[in-house]
PDB file of N, CA and C in Angstrom:
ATOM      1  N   UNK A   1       8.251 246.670  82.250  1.00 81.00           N
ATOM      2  CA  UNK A   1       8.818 245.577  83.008  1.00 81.00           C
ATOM      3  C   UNK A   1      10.306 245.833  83.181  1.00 81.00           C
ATOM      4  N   UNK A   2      10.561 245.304  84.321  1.00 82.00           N
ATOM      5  CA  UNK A   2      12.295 245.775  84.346  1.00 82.00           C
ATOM      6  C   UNK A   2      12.666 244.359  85.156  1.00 82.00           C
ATOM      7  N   UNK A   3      14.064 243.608  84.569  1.00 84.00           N
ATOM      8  CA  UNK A   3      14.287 242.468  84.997  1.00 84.00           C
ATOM      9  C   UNK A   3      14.678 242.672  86.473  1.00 84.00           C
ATOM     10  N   UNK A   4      14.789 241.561  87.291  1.00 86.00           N
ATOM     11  CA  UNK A   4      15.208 241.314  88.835  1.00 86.00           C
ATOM     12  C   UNK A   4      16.888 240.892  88.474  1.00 86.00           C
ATOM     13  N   UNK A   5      17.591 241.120  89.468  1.00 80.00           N
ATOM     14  CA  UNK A   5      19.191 240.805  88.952  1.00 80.00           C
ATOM     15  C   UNK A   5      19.154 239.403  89.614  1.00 80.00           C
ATOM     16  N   UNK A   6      18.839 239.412  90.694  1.00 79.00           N
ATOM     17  CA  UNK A   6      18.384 238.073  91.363  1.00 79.00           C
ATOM     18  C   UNK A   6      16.956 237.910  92.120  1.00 79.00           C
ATOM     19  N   UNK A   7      16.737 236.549  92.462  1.00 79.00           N
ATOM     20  CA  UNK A   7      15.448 235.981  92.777  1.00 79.00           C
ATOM     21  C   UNK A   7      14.995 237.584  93.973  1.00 79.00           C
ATOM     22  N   UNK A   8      13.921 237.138  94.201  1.00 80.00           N
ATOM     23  CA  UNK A   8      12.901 238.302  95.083  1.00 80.00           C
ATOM     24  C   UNK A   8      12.651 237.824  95.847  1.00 80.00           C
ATOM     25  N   UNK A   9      13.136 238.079  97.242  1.00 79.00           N
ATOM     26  CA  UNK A   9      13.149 237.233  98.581  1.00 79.00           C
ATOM     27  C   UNK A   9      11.970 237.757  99.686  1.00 79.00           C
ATOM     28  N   UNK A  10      11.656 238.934  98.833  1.00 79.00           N
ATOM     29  CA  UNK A  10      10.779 239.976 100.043  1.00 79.00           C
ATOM     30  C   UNK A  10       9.243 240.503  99.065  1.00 79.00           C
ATOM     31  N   UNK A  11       8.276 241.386  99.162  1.00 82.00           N
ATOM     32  CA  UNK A  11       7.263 241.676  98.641  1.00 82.00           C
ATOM     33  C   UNK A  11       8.081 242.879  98.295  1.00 82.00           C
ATOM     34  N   UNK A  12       7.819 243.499  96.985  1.00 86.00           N
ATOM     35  CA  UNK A  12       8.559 244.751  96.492  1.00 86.00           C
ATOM     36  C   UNK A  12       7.679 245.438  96.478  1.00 86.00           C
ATOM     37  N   UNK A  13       6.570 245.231  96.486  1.00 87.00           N
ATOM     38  CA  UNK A  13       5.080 246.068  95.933  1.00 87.00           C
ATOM     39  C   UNK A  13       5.450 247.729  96.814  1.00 87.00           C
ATOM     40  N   UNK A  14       5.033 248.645  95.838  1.00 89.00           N
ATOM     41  CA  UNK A  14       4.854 250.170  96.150  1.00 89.00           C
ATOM     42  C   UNK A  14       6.135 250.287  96.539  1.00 89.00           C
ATOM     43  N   UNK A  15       7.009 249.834  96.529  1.00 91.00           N
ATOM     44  CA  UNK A  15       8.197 250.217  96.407  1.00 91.00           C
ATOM     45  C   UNK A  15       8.657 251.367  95.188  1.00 91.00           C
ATOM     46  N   UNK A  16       9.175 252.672  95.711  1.00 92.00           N
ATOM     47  CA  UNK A  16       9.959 253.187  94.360  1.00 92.00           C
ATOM     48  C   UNK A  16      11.146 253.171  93.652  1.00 92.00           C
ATOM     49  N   UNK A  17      10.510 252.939  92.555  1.00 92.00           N
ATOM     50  CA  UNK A  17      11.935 252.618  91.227  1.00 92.00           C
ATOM     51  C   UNK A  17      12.810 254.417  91.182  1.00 92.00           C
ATOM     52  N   UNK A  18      13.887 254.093  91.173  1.00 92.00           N
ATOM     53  CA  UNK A  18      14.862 255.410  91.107  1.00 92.00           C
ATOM     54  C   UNK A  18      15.807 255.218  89.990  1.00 92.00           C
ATOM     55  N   UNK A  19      16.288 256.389  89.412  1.00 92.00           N
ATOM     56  CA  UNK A  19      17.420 256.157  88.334  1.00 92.00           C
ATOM     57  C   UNK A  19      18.857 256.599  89.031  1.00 92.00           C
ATOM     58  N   UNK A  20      20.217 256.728  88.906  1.00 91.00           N
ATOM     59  CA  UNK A  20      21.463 256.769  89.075  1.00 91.00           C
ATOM     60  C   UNK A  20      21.181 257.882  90.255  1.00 91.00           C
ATOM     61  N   UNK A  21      20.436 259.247  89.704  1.00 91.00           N
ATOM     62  CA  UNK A  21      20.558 260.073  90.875  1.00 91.00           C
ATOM     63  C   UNK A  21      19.257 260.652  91.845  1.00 91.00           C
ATOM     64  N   UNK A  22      18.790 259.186  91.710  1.00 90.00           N
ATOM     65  CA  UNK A  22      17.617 259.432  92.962  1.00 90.00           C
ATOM     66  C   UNK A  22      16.255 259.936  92.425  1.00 90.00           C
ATOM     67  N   UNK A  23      16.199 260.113  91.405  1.00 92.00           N
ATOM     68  CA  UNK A  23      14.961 260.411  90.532  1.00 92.00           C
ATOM     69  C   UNK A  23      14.012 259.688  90.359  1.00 92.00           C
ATOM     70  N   UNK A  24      12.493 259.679  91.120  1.00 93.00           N
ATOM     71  CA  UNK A  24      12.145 258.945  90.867  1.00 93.00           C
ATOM     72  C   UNK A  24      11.299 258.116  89.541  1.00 93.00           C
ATOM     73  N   UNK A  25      11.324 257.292  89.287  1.00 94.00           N
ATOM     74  CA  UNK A  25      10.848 256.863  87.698  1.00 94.00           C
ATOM     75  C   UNK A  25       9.368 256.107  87.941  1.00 94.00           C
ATOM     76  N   UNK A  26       9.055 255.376  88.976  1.00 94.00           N
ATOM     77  CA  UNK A  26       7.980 254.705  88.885  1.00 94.00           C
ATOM     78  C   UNK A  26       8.121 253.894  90.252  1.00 94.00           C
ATOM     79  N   UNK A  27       6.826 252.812  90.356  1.00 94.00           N
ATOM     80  CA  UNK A  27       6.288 252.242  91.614  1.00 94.00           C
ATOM     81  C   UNK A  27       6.392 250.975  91.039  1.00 94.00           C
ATOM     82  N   UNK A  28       6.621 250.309  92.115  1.00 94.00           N
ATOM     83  CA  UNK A  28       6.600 248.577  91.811  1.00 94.00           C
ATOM     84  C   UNK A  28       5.199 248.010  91.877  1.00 94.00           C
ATOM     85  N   UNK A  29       4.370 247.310  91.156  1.00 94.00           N
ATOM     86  CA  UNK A  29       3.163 246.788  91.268  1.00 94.00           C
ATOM     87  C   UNK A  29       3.385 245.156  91.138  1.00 94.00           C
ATOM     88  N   UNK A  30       3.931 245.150  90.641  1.00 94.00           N
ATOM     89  CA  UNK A  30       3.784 243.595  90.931  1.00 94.00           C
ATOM     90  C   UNK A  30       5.373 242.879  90.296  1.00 94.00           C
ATOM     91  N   UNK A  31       5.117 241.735  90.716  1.00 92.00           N
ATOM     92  CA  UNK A  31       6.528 240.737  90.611  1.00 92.00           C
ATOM     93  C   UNK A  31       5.669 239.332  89.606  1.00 92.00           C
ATOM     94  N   UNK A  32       6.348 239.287  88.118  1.00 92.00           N
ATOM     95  CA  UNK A  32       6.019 238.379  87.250  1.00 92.00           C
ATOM     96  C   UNK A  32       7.262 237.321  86.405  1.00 92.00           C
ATOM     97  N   UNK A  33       7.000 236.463  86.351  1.00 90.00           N
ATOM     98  CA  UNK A  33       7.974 235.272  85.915  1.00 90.00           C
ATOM     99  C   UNK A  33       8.155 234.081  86.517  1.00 90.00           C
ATOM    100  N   UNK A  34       9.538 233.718  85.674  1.00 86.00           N
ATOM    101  CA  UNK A  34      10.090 232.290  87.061  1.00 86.00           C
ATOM    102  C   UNK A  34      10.771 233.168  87.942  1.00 86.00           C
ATOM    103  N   UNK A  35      10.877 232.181  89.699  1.00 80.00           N
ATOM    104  CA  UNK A  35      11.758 232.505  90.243  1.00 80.00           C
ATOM    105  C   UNK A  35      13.004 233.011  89.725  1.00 80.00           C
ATOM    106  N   UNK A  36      13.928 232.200  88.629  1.00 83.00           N
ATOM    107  CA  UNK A  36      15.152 232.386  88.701  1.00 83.00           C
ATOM    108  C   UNK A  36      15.120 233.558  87.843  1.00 83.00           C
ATOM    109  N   UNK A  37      14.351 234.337  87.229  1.00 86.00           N
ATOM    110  CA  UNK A  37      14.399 234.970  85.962  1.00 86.00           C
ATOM    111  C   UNK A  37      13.109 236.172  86.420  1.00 86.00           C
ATOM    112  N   UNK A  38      12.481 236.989  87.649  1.00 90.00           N
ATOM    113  CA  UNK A  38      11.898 237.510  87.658  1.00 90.00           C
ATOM    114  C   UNK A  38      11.868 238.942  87.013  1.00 90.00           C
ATOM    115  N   UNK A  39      10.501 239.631  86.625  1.00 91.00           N
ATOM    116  CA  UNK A  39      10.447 240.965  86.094  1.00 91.00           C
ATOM    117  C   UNK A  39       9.459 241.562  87.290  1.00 91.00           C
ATOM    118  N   UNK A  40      10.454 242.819  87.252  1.00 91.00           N
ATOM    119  CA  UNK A  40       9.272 243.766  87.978  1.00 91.00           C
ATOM    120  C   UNK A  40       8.097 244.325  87.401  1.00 91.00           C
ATOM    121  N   UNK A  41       6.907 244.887  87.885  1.00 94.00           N
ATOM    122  CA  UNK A  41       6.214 245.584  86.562  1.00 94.00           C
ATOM    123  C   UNK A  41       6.151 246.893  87.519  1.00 94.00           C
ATOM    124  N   UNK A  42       6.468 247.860  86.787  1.00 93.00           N
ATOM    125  CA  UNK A  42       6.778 249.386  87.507  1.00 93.00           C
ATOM    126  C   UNK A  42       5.455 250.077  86.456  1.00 93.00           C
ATOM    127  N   UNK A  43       4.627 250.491  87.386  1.00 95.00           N
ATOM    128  CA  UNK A  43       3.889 251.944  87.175  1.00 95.00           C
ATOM    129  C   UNK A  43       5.026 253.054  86.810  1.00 95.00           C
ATOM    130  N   UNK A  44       4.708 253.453  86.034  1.00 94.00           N
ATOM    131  CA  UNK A  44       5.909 254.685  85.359  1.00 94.00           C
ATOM    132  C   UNK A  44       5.239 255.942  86.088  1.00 94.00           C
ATOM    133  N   UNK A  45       5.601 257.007  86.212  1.00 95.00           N
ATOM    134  CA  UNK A  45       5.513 258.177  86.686  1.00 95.00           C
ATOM    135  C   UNK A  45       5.815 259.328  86.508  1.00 95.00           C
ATOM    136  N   UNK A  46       6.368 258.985  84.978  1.00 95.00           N
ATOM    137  CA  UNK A  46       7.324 260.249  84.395  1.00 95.00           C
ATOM    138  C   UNK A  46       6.855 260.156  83.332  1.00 95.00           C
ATOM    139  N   UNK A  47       6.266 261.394  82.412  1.00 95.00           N
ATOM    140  CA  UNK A  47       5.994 261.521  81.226  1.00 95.00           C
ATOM    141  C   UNK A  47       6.767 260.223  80.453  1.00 95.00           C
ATOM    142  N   UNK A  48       5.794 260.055  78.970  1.00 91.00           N
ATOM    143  CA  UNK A  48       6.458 258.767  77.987  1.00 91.00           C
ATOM    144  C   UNK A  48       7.328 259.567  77.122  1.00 91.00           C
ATOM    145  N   UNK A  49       7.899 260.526  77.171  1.00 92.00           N
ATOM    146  CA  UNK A  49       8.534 261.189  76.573  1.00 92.00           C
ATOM    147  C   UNK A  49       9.685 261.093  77.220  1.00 92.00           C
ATOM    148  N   UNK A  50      10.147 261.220  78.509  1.00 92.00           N
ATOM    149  CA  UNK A  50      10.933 260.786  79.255  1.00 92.00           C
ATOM    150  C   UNK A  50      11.329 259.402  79.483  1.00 92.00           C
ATOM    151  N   UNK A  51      10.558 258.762  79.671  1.00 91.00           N
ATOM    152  CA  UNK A  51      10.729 257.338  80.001  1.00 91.00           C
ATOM    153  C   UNK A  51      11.291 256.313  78.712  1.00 91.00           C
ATOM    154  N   UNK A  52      11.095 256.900  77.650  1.00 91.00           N
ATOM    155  CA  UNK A  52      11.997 256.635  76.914  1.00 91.00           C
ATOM    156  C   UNK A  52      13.183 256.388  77.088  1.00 91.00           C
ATOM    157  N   UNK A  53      13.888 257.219  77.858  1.00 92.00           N
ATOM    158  CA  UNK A  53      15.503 257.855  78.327  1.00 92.00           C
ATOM    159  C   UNK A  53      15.794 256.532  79.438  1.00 92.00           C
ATOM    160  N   UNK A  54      15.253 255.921  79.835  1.00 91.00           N
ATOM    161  CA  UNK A  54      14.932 255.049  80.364  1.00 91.00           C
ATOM    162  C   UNK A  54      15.516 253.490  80.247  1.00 91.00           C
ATOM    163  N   UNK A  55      14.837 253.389  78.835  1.00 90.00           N
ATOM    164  CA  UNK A  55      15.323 252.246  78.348  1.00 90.00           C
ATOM    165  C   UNK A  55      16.969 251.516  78.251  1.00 90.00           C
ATOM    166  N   UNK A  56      16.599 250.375  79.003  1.00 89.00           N
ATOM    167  CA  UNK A  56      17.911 249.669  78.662  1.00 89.00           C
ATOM    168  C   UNK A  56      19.312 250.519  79.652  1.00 89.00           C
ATOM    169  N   UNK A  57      18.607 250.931  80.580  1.00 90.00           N
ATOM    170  CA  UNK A  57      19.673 251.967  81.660  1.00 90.00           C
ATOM    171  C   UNK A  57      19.368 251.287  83.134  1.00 90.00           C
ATOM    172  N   UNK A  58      20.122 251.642  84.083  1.00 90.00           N
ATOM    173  CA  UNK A  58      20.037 250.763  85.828  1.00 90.00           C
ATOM    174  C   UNK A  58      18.955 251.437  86.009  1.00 90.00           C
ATOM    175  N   UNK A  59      18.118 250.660  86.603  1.00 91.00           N
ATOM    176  CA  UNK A  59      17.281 251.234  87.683  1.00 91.00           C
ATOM    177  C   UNK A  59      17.519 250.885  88.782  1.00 91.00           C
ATOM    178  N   UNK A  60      16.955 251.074  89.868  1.00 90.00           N
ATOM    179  CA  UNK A  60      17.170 250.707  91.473  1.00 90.00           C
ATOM    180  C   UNK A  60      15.767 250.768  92.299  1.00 90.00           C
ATOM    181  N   UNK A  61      15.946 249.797  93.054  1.00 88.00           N
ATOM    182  CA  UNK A  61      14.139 249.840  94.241  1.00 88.00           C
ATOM    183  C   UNK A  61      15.005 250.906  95.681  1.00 88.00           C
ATOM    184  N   UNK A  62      14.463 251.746  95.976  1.00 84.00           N
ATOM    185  CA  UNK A  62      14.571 252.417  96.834  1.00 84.00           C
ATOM    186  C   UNK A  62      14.167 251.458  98.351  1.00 84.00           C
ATOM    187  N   UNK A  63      15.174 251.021  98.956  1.00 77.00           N
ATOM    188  CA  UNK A  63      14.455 250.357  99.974  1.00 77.00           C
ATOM    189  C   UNK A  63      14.784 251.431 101.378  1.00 77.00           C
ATOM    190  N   UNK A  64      13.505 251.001 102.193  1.00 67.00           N
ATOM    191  CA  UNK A  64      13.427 251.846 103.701  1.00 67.00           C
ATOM    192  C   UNK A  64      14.614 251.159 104.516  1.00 67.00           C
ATOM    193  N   UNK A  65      15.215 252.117 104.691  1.00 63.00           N
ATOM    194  CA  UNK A  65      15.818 251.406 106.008  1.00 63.00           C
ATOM    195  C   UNK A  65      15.300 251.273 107.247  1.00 63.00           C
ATOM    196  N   UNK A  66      15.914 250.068 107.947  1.00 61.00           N
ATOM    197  CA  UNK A  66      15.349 249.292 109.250  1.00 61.00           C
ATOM    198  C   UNK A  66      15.175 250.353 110.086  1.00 61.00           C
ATOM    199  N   UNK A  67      16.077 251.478 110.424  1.00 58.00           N
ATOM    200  CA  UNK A  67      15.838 252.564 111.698  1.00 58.00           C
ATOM    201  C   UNK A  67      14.628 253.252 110.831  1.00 58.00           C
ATOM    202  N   UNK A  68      14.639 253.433 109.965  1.00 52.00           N
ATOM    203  CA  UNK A  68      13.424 254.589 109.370  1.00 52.00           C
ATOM    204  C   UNK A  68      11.719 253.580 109.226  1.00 52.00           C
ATOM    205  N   UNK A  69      11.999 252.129 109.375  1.00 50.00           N
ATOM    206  CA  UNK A  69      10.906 251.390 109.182  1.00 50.00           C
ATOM    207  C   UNK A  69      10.331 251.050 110.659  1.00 50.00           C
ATOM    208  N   UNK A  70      11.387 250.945 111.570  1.00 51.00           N
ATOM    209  CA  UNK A  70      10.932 251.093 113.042  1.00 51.00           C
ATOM    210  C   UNK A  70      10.491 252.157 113.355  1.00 51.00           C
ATOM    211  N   UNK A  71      10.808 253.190 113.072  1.00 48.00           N
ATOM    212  CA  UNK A  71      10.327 254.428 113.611  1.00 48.00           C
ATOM    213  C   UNK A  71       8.727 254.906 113.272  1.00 48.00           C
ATOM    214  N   UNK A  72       8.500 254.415 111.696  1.00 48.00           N
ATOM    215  CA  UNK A  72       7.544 254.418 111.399  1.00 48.00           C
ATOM    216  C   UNK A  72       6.046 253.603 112.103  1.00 48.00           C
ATOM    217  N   UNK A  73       6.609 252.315 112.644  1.00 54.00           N
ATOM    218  CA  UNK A  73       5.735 251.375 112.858  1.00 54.00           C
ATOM    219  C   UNK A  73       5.623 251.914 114.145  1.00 54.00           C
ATOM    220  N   UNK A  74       6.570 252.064 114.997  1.00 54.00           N
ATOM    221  CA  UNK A  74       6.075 252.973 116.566  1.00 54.00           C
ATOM    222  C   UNK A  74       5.369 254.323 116.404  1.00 54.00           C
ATOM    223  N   UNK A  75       5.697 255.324 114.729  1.00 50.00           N
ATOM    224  CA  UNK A  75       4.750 256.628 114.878  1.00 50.00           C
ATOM    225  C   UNK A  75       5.578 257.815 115.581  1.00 50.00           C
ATOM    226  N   UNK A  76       6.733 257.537 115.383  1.00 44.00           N
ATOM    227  CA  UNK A  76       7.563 258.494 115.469  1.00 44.00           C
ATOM    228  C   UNK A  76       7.752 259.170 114.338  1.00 44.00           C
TER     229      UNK A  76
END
């Protein structure tokens, strides 16, 4: 589980979790809690030997950008 810094305004699902330099760590599966206080729950993706290294460090949701999400939906 990895906390939300603020409320979750959008669906995060399959979204990927990244560390400082773009690495990816895991997938978003679901969004659990109160609004004001949400946790992500991330599918991990990196050995538990690694993910250790993990703990208690930033993570980040990799979001698509709008030109790269249009492009997609037309099939370019």
């Amino acid at each position: 589980m990895v906390p939300a810094e603020k409320p979750v305004e959008f669906d995060p699902k399959d979204m990927k979790v990244v560390d400082e330099n773009l690495n990816e760590v895991g997938i978003v599966r679901d969004v659990i809690g109160s609004v004001r206080a949400p946790y992500y729950l991330v599918k991990i993706l990196v050995p538990l030997d690694q993910a250790r290294e993990y703990v208690g460090r930033r993570l980040y949701l990799l979001e698509p950008s709008p030109d790269l999400t249009r492009k997609l939906r037309k099939g370019r």
